[in-house]
mmCIF file of C-alpha atoms in Angstrom:
data_model
loop_
_atom_site.group_PDB
_atom_site.id
_atom_site.type_symbol
_atom_site.label_atom_id
_atom_site.label_comp_id
_atom_site.label_asym_id
_atom_site.label_seq_id
_atom_site.Cartn_x
_atom_site.Cartn_y
_atom_site.Cartn_z
ATOM 1 C CA MET A 1 44.555 -3.940 -32.635
ATOM 2 C CA PRO A 2 44.824 -7.252 -31.448
ATOM 3 C CA PHE A 3 41.466 -9.352 -32.181
ATOM 4 C CA VAL A 4 39.620 -11.203 -30.043
ATOM 5 C CA GLN A 5 39.578 -15.220 -29.844
ATOM 6 C CA PRO A 6 35.961 -16.431 -30.642
ATOM 7 C CA LYS A 7 36.056 -18.508 -27.554
ATOM 8 C CA THR A 8 36.716 -15.488 -24.875
ATOM 9 C CA LEU A 9 34.292 -13.613 -27.102
ATOM 10 C CA MET A 10 31.737 -16.371 -26.218
ATOM 11 C CA ALA A 11 32.558 -17.233 -22.672
ATOM 12 C CA MET A 12 31.944 -12.675 -22.189
ATOM 13 C CA SER A 13 28.281 -12.810 -24.010
ATOM 14 C CA VAL A 14 27.462 -16.327 -21.646
ATOM 15 C CA ALA A 15 28.582 -14.253 -19.089
ATOM 16 C CA ALA A 16 26.102 -10.955 -19.998
ATOM 17 C CA MET A 17 23.861 -13.052 -20.963
ATOM 18 C CA MET A 18 23.440 -14.925 -17.323
ATOM 19 C CA ALA A 19 23.950 -11.488 -15.585
ATOM 20 C CA ALA A 20 20.816 -10.020 -17.212
ATOM 21 C CA LEU A 21 19.609 -13.270 -16.373
ATOM 22 C CA GLY A 22 20.358 -13.025 -12.949
ATOM 23 C CA GLY A 23 18.928 -9.689 -12.216
ATOM 24 C CA CYS A 24 15.125 -11.623 -13.311
ATOM 25 C CA THR A 25 15.264 -13.898 -11.099
ATOM 26 C CA THR A 26 15.567 -11.389 -8.258
ATOM 27 C CA TYR A 27 12.454 -11.056 -7.731
ATOM 28 C CA ARG A 28 9.976 -13.964 -6.356
ATOM 29 C CA PRO A 29 6.160 -14.866 -6.262
ATOM 30 C CA ALA A 30 4.535 -13.219 -3.616
ATOM 31 C CA PRO A 31 5.164 -14.395 0.269
ATOM 32 C CA LYS A 32 2.155 -16.013 2.297
ATOM 33 C CA ALA A 33 2.125 -13.215 4.403
ATOM 34 C CA PHE A 34 1.737 -11.295 1.216
ATOM 35 C CA ASN A 35 -1.449 -12.316 -0.377
ATOM 36 C CA GLN A 36 -3.258 -12.738 3.758
ATOM 37 C CA ALA A 37 -2.623 -8.934 3.963
ATOM 38 C CA THR A 38 -5.068 -8.436 1.456
ATOM 39 C CA ILE A 39 -7.973 -10.470 3.720
ATOM 40 C CA GLN A 40 -6.917 -8.487 6.603
ATOM 41 C CA PRO A 41 -9.072 -6.249 8.467
ATOM 42 C CA TYR A 42 -7.802 -2.733 7.427
ATOM 43 C CA SER A 43 -5.163 -1.727 9.189
ATOM 44 C CA LEU A 44 -4.579 2.467 9.162
ATOM 45 C CA ASP A 45 -1.681 4.256 8.555
ATOM 46 C CA SER A 46 0.467 7.922 6.952
ATOM 47 C CA GLY A 47 -2.333 10.102 5.067
ATOM 48 C CA ASP A 48 -5.836 7.776 5.805
ATOM 49 C CA ARG A 49 -8.753 10.363 6.500
ATOM 50 C CA LEU A 50 -10.505 9.176 9.362
ATOM 51 C CA ARG A 51 -14.375 10.226 10.310
ATOM 52 C CA ILE A 52 -14.776 9.919 13.982
ATOM 53 C CA THR A 53 -17.517 10.519 15.090
ATOM 54 C CA VAL A 54 -18.134 10.639 19.389
ATOM 55 C CA PHE A 55 -22.474 10.840 19.723
ATOM 56 C CA ASP A 56 -24.031 13.105 21.043
ATOM 57 C CA GLN A 57 -20.980 15.275 21.210
ATOM 58 C CA PRO A 58 -20.470 17.456 17.947
ATOM 59 C CA THR A 59 -17.010 19.397 18.610
ATOM 60 C CA LEU A 60 -16.003 16.655 18.621
ATOM 61 C CA THR A 61 -16.889 14.781 15.944
ATOM 62 C CA ASN A 62 -14.804 15.889 12.104
ATOM 63 C CA THR A 63 -12.655 14.040 10.137
ATOM 64 C CA TYR A 64 -8.785 13.900 11.124
ATOM 65 C CA THR A 65 -6.078 12.620 9.407
ATOM 66 C CA VAL A 66 -2.881 9.853 10.455
ATOM 67 C CA ASP A 67 0.107 12.207 10.261
ATOM 68 C CA GLN A 68 3.450 11.073 8.577
ATOM 69 C CA ALA A 69 4.080 9.789 12.318
ATOM 70 C CA GLY A 70 1.417 7.260 12.539
ATOM 71 C CA TYR A 71 -1.105 9.580 15.025
ATOM 72 C CA VAL A 72 -4.282 11.182 15.453
ATOM 73 C CA ALA A 73 -4.836 14.799 16.677
ATOM 74 C CA PHE A 74 -7.950 14.467 18.694
ATOM 75 C CA PRO A 75 -9.699 17.218 21.173
ATOM 76 C CA LEU A 76 -8.821 16.900 24.590
ATOM 77 C CA ILE A 77 -6.475 13.498 24.381
ATOM 78 C CA GLY A 78 -3.685 15.144 22.252
ATOM 79 C CA GLN A 79 -1.923 12.544 19.658
ATOM 80 C CA VAL A 80 -3.490 9.055 19.501
ATOM 81 C CA PRO A 81 -1.370 5.954 17.926
ATOM 82 C CA ALA A 82 -3.274 4.921 14.913
ATOM 83 C CA ARG A 83 -0.506 2.990 12.719
ATOM 84 C CA GLY A 84 -1.110 -0.281 12.122
ATOM 85 C CA ARG A 85 -4.140 -0.380 14.470
ATOM 86 C CA THR A 86 -7.683 -0.899 13.271
ATOM 87 C CA LEU A 87 -10.758 0.761 13.473
ATOM 88 C CA GLN A 88 -11.706 -0.739 15.562
ATOM 89 C CA GLN A 89 -8.903 -1.081 17.943
ATOM 90 C CA LEU A 90 -8.427 2.884 17.225
ATOM 91 C CA SER A 91 -12.307 3.884 18.139
ATOM 92 C CA GLY A 92 -11.802 1.754 21.800
ATOM 93 C CA GLN A 93 -8.867 3.833 22.539
ATOM 94 C CA ILE A 94 -10.141 7.096 21.813
ATOM 95 C CA ALA A 95 -13.153 6.092 24.096
ATOM 96 C CA GLN A 96 -10.915 4.698 26.607
ATOM 97 C CA LYS A 97 -8.642 7.885 26.790
ATOM 98 C CA LEU A 98 -12.441 10.398 26.370
ATOM 99 C CA GLN A 99 -13.904 8.245 29.401
ATOM 100 C CA GLN A 100 -10.463 9.381 31.503
ATOM 101 C CA GLY A 101 -11.898 13.073 32.747
ATOM 102 C CA TYR A 102 -14.196 13.721 29.879
ATOM 103 C CA LEU A 103 -17.240 12.054 29.051
ATOM 104 C CA ARG A 104 -18.716 9.236 31.300
ATOM 105 C CA ASP A 105 -19.319 6.716 28.519
ATOM 106 C CA PRO A 106 -18.182 7.791 25.036
ATOM 107 C CA ASP A 107 -19.309 5.872 22.289
ATOM 108 C CA VAL A 108 -16.628 6.349 19.129
ATOM 109 C CA THR A 109 -16.690 4.955 15.830
ATOM 110 C CA ILE A 110 -14.633 5.719 12.607
ATOM 111 C CA ASP A 111 -14.974 5.704 9.554
ATOM 112 C CA VAL A 112 -12.265 5.419 7.232
ATOM 113 C CA ASP A 113 -13.168 8.628 4.835
ATOM 114 C CA ARG A 114 -10.246 8.281 2.373
ATOM 115 C CA TYR A 115 -7.587 6.273 1.834
ATOM 116 C CA ARG A 116 -4.372 6.417 1.598
ATOM 117 C CA SER A 117 -2.969 5.940 -2.434
ATOM 118 C CA VAL A 118 -1.879 3.354 -4.119
ATOM 119 C CA TYR A 119 0.874 4.842 -6.682
ATOM 120 C CA ILE A 120 1.221 3.249 -10.240
ATOM 121 C CA MET A 121 4.518 2.771 -12.339
ATOM 122 C CA GLY A 122 6.667 1.323 -15.115
ATOM 123 C CA GLU A 123 4.367 0.735 -18.620
ATOM 124 C CA VAL A 124 1.428 2.520 -17.807
ATOM 125 C CA GLY A 125 0.053 5.602 -19.919
ATOM 126 C CA GLN A 126 0.121 7.813 -16.872
ATOM 127 C CA PRO A 127 2.226 6.241 -13.560
ATOM 128 C CA GLY A 128 1.305 8.723 -10.982
ATOM 129 C CA GLN A 129 -0.507 9.039 -7.502
ATOM 130 C CA TYR A 130 -3.874 7.699 -7.370
ATOM 131 C CA ALA A 131 -7.235 7.218 -5.145
ATOM 132 C CA TYR A 132 -7.404 3.749 -3.800
ATOM 133 C CA VAL A 133 -11.107 2.154 -3.555
ATOM 134 C CA PRO A 134 -12.179 -1.011 -1.830
ATOM 135 C CA GLY A 135 -11.503 -4.322 -3.526
ATOM 136 C CA MET A 136 -9.000 -2.700 -6.226
ATOM 137 C CA THR A 137 -7.284 -5.343 -7.803
ATOM 138 C CA VAL A 138 -3.957 -4.750 -9.877
ATOM 139 C CA GLN A 139 -6.061 -4.045 -13.403
ATOM 140 C CA ASN A 140 -8.167 -1.738 -11.931
ATOM 141 C CA ALA A 141 -5.426 -0.001 -11.164
ATOM 142 C CA ILE A 142 -3.760 -0.291 -13.995
ATOM 143 C CA ALA A 143 -7.444 0.952 -15.978
ATOM 144 C CA VAL A 144 -7.445 4.241 -13.849
ATOM 145 C CA ALA A 145 -3.445 5.218 -14.681
ATOM 146 C CA GLY A 146 -4.665 5.244 -18.784
ATOM 147 C CA GLY A 147 -3.833 1.138 -19.194
ATOM 148 C CA PHE A 148 -1.146 -0.484 -20.247
ATOM 149 C CA THR A 149 1.322 0.514 -22.447
ATOM 150 C CA SER A 150 2.499 -1.181 -26.193
ATOM 151 C CA ARG A 151 6.112 -2.331 -24.442
ATOM 152 C CA ALA A 152 4.216 -4.174 -20.629
ATOM 153 C CA ASN A 153 3.732 -7.290 -19.451
ATOM 154 C CA GLN A 154 0.510 -7.868 -19.283
ATOM 155 C CA SER A 155 0.081 -10.631 -16.841
ATOM 156 C CA MET A 156 2.977 -10.188 -14.159
ATOM 157 C CA VAL A 157 3.286 -6.985 -12.303
ATOM 158 C CA ASP A 158 5.296 -6.417 -8.811
ATOM 159 C CA VAL A 159 3.849 -4.654 -5.830
ATOM 160 C CA THR A 160 5.443 -3.269 -3.577
ATOM 161 C CA ARG A 161 3.266 -3.412 0.348
ATOM 162 C CA LYS A 162 4.181 -3.077 4.264
ATOM 163 C CA ILE A 163 3.079 -5.509 5.771
ATOM 164 C CA ASN A 164 3.779 -5.442 9.791
ATOM 165 C CA GLY A 165 6.507 -2.849 9.485
ATOM 166 C CA GLN A 166 7.674 -4.334 6.514
ATOM 167 C CA VAL A 167 8.007 -3.828 3.554
ATOM 168 C CA LEU A 168 7.642 -6.972 1.010
ATOM 169 C CA THR A 169 7.972 -7.061 -2.752
ATOM 170 C CA GLY A 170 6.212 -9.792 -4.383
ATOM 171 C CA ARG A 171 4.814 -10.329 -8.204
ATOM 172 C CA VAL A 172 0.964 -11.165 -8.655
ATOM 173 C CA ASN A 173 -1.179 -11.099 -11.120
ATOM 174 C CA ILE A 174 -3.451 -8.528 -13.167
ATOM 175 C CA SER A 175 -6.088 -9.997 -11.877
ATOM 176 C CA GLY A 176 -4.694 -10.348 -7.586
ATOM 177 C CA PRO A 177 -6.382 -7.830 -5.105
ATOM 178 C CA ILE A 178 -4.582 -4.425 -3.383
ATOM 179 C CA ILE A 179 -4.606 -2.656 -0.628
ATOM 180 C CA ALA A 180 -3.754 1.241 0.119
ATOM 181 C CA GLY A 181 0.170 2.041 -0.198
ATOM 182 C CA ASP A 182 0.664 -0.966 -2.513
ATOM 183 C CA THR A 183 2.653 0.434 -5.084
ATOM 184 C CA ILE A 184 2.203 -1.400 -8.567
ATOM 185 C CA TYR A 185 5.102 -1.680 -11.134
ATOM 186 C CA VAL A 186 3.969 -2.857 -14.660
ATOM 187 C CA ARG A 187 7.582 -4.061 -16.405
ATOM 188 C CA GLU A 188 8.596 -4.201 -19.870
ATOM 189 C CA ARG A 189 7.723 -7.557 -21.566
ATOM 190 C CA LEU A 190 11.109 -9.279 -23.643
ATOM 191 C CA PHE A 191 9.588 -10.014 -26.563
#
């Protein structure tokens, strides 16, 4: 059986180490749009449950859910596109459609009854799907998921977020804010 030369063994070791470290560099700090999404007005998406109130119309006032296609099924006017819209934009759209032959001057207000979930994976006590609360930070979300495991990197996490129809991933500090629909991945520390 032939023996591997020390130089060949060293070259293979360096190549393996470079390949392993190369995977660590694929995640970069979060892009500027990533952080700006946390201070923008809330954008609706699938899974949001809305409390829509039409003043003086108790039969229209109810709780509605944004479906998988991004629409709200509303009485009289049918499917109304909600994905990517703010609460104000959606209420204006519903009022405009109701005004076209149904109500004279509809007054529509919308509140979020339940936000879409956040997902927490990786080195946490209980990975899974959890309810989002406005103002939630990465650290709050990790606490809800049972805290860090003993192997967790407790300073930075990867967050995947949908912004303007595009899915972005960035590495953020645990004190950073999150938004509804985010996926948080806690990595294992190297040492």
